[in-house]
């Protein structure tokens, strides 16, 4: 009987990810990030945070539907996966370039919730934190995969 430690499980997962194409790891990371972010949003909704936000130029806030966070993460992560695939092919240091670029883009994305008109401050905070939640799940997985070379 063999003993499985957290380190051996992590090593197996690492090996499993490094053997998969970048696009597949990106899709799996995106799905995981979307689920975690939607669960975070559902918890905020259950805690009483109003899930209504307005886009710039709107005259009133509209409800963010259940599943809206999931869809938003999937939509924007497609661009990140395309970036990861391109960097895996052409960048000298794809993992570093991917991490620096996506962290900077995540920081820039915080401007959206910060300036959302007709949106409660608690909702703005949840929106901003959700960007960080998605990034914290997706970016490290793709960066780890990119650090293993092979396309």
PDB file of N, CA and C in Angstrom, residues 9 16 22 24 26 32 42 47 54 60-61 63 70 79 81 87 93-94 101 106 114 116 119 124 146-148:
ATOM      1  N   UNK A   9       0.400  14.196  -4.637  1.00  0.00           N
ATOM      2  CA  UNK A   9      -0.782  14.558  -5.438  1.00  0.00           C
ATOM      3  C   UNK A   9      -0.480  15.783  -6.284  1.00  0.00           C
ATOM      4  N   UNK A  16       0.390  16.005 -14.941  1.00  0.00           N
ATOM      5  CA  UNK A  16      -0.796  15.882 -15.785  1.00  0.00           C
ATOM      6  C   UNK A  16      -1.001  17.161 -16.594  1.00  0.00           C
ATOM      7  N   UNK A  22      -1.594  23.660 -24.154  1.00  0.00           N
ATOM      8  CA  UNK A  22      -1.858  24.917 -23.451  1.00  0.00           C
ATOM      9  C   UNK A  22      -3.332  25.284 -23.544  1.00  0.00           C
ATOM     10  N   UNK A  24      -5.944  23.407 -23.810  1.00  0.00           N
ATOM     11  CA  UNK A  24      -6.785  22.560 -22.968  1.00  0.00           C
ATOM     12  C   UNK A  24      -6.647  22.953 -21.494  1.00  0.00           C
ATOM     13  N   UNK A  26      -5.871  25.834 -20.490  1.00  0.00           N
ATOM     14  CA  UNK A  26      -6.557  27.121 -20.410  1.00  0.00           C
ATOM     15  C   UNK A  26      -8.062  26.964 -20.267  1.00  0.00           C
ATOM     16  N   UNK A  32     -12.742  26.252 -14.127  1.00  0.00           N
ATOM     17  CA  UNK A  32     -12.562  26.266 -12.671  1.00  0.00           C
ATOM     18  C   UNK A  32     -12.701  27.688 -12.132  1.00  0.00           C
ATOM     19  N   UNK A  42     -22.507  34.177  -5.730  1.00  0.00           N
ATOM     20  CA  UNK A  42     -23.721  33.641  -5.094  1.00  0.00           C
ATOM     21  C   UNK A  42     -23.676  33.837  -3.580  1.00  0.00           C
ATOM     22  N   UNK A  47     -25.570  36.996   1.017  1.00  0.00           N
ATOM     23  CA  UNK A  47     -25.261  37.878   2.144  1.00  0.00           C
ATOM     24  C   UNK A  47     -25.978  39.222   2.030  1.00  0.00           C
ATOM     25  N   UNK A  54     -24.426  49.222 -13.373  1.00  0.00           N
ATOM     26  CA  UNK A  54     -24.668  49.968 -14.604  1.00  0.00           C
ATOM     27  C   UNK A  54     -23.359  50.121 -15.371  1.00  0.00           C
ATOM     28  N   UNK A  60     -29.434  53.862 -15.333  1.00  0.00           N
ATOM     29  CA  UNK A  60     -29.800  53.098 -14.138  1.00  0.00           C
ATOM     30  C   UNK A  60     -29.105  51.737 -14.163  1.00  0.00           C
ATOM     31  N   UNK A  61     -29.017  51.141 -12.990  1.00  0.00           N
ATOM     32  CA  UNK A  61     -28.372  49.833 -12.860  1.00  0.00           C
ATOM     33  C   UNK A  61     -29.312  48.737 -13.344  1.00  0.00           C
ATOM     34  N   UNK A  63     -29.936  44.379 -13.250  1.00  0.00           N
ATOM     35  CA  UNK A  63     -29.607  43.214 -12.438  1.00  0.00           C
ATOM     36  C   UNK A  63     -28.545  42.357 -13.123  1.00  0.00           C
ATOM     37  N   UNK A  70     -20.100  33.793 -14.057  1.00  0.00           N
ATOM     38  CA  UNK A  70     -19.543  32.648 -14.795  1.00  0.00           C
ATOM     39  C   UNK A  70     -19.325  33.044 -16.257  1.00  0.00           C
ATOM     40  N   UNK A  79      -9.752  35.380 -24.243  1.00  0.00           N
ATOM     41  CA  UNK A  79      -8.636  36.214 -24.683  1.00  0.00           C
ATOM     42  C   UNK A  79      -7.340  35.798 -23.981  1.00  0.00           C
ATOM     43  N   UNK A  81      -6.580  32.801 -22.840  1.00  0.00           N
ATOM     44  CA  UNK A  81      -6.132  31.507 -23.378  1.00  0.00           C
ATOM     45  C   UNK A  81      -5.463  31.714 -24.737  1.00  0.00           C
ATOM     46  N   UNK A  87       1.836  33.068 -26.720  1.00  0.00           N
ATOM     47  CA  UNK A  87       3.104  33.190 -25.992  1.00  0.00           C
ATOM     48  C   UNK A  87       3.850  31.864 -25.947  1.00  0.00           C
ATOM     49  N   UNK A  93      10.139  33.758 -22.907  1.00  0.00           N
ATOM     50  CA  UNK A  93       9.794  33.363 -21.537  1.00  0.00           C
ATOM     51  C   UNK A  93       8.271  33.455 -21.391  1.00  0.00           C
ATOM     52  N   UNK A  94       7.553  32.479 -21.921  1.00  0.00           N
ATOM     53  CA  UNK A  94       6.090  32.594 -21.972  1.00  0.00           C
ATOM     54  C   UNK A  94       5.416  32.706 -20.604  1.00  0.00           C
ATOM     55  N   UNK A 101       1.657  40.182 -18.003  1.00  0.00           N
ATOM     56  CA  UNK A 101       0.599  40.776 -18.821  1.00  0.00           C
ATOM     57  C   UNK A 101      -0.768  40.607 -18.177  1.00  0.00           C
ATOM     58  N   UNK A 106      -5.493  42.458 -15.210  1.00  0.00           N
ATOM     59  CA  UNK A 106      -6.421  42.297 -14.086  1.00  0.00           C
ATOM     60  C   UNK A 106      -6.487  43.590 -13.274  1.00  0.00           C
ATOM     61  N   UNK A 114     -14.895  50.210 -10.309  1.00  0.00           N
ATOM     62  CA  UNK A 114     -14.663  51.445  -9.542  1.00  0.00           C
ATOM     63  C   UNK A 114     -15.467  52.619 -10.081  1.00  0.00           C
ATOM     64  N   UNK A 116     -18.323  52.241 -12.039  1.00  0.00           N
ATOM     65  CA  UNK A 116     -19.673  51.828 -12.438  1.00  0.00           C
ATOM     66  C   UNK A 116     -20.706  52.772 -11.831  1.00  0.00           C
ATOM     67  N   UNK A 119     -24.297  52.166  -9.046  1.00  0.00           N
ATOM     68  CA  UNK A 119     -23.979  50.843  -8.502  1.00  0.00           C
ATOM     69  C   UNK A 119     -23.594  51.001  -7.037  1.00  0.00           C
ATOM     70  N   UNK A 124     -19.829  47.167  -6.097  1.00  0.00           N
ATOM     71  CA  UNK A 124     -18.546  47.509  -6.720  1.00  0.00           C
ATOM     72  C   UNK A 124     -17.414  46.687  -6.103  1.00  0.00           C
ATOM     73  N   UNK A 146       2.718  26.987 -18.831  1.00  0.00           N
ATOM     74  CA  UNK A 146       3.646  27.643 -19.766  1.00  0.00           C
ATOM     75  C   UNK A 146       5.094  27.483 -19.336  1.00  0.00           C
ATOM     76  N   UNK A 147       5.341  27.318 -18.059  1.00  0.00           N
ATOM     77  CA  UNK A 147       6.721  27.165 -17.579  1.00  0.00           C
ATOM     78  C   UNK A 147       7.320  25.811 -17.956  1.00  0.00           C
ATOM     79  N   UNK A 148       6.475  24.891 -18.414  1.00  0.00           N
ATOM     80  CA  UNK A 148       6.957  23.549 -18.775  1.00  0.00           C
ATOM     81  C   UNK A 148       7.329  23.404 -20.242  1.00  0.00           C
TER      82      UNK A 148
END
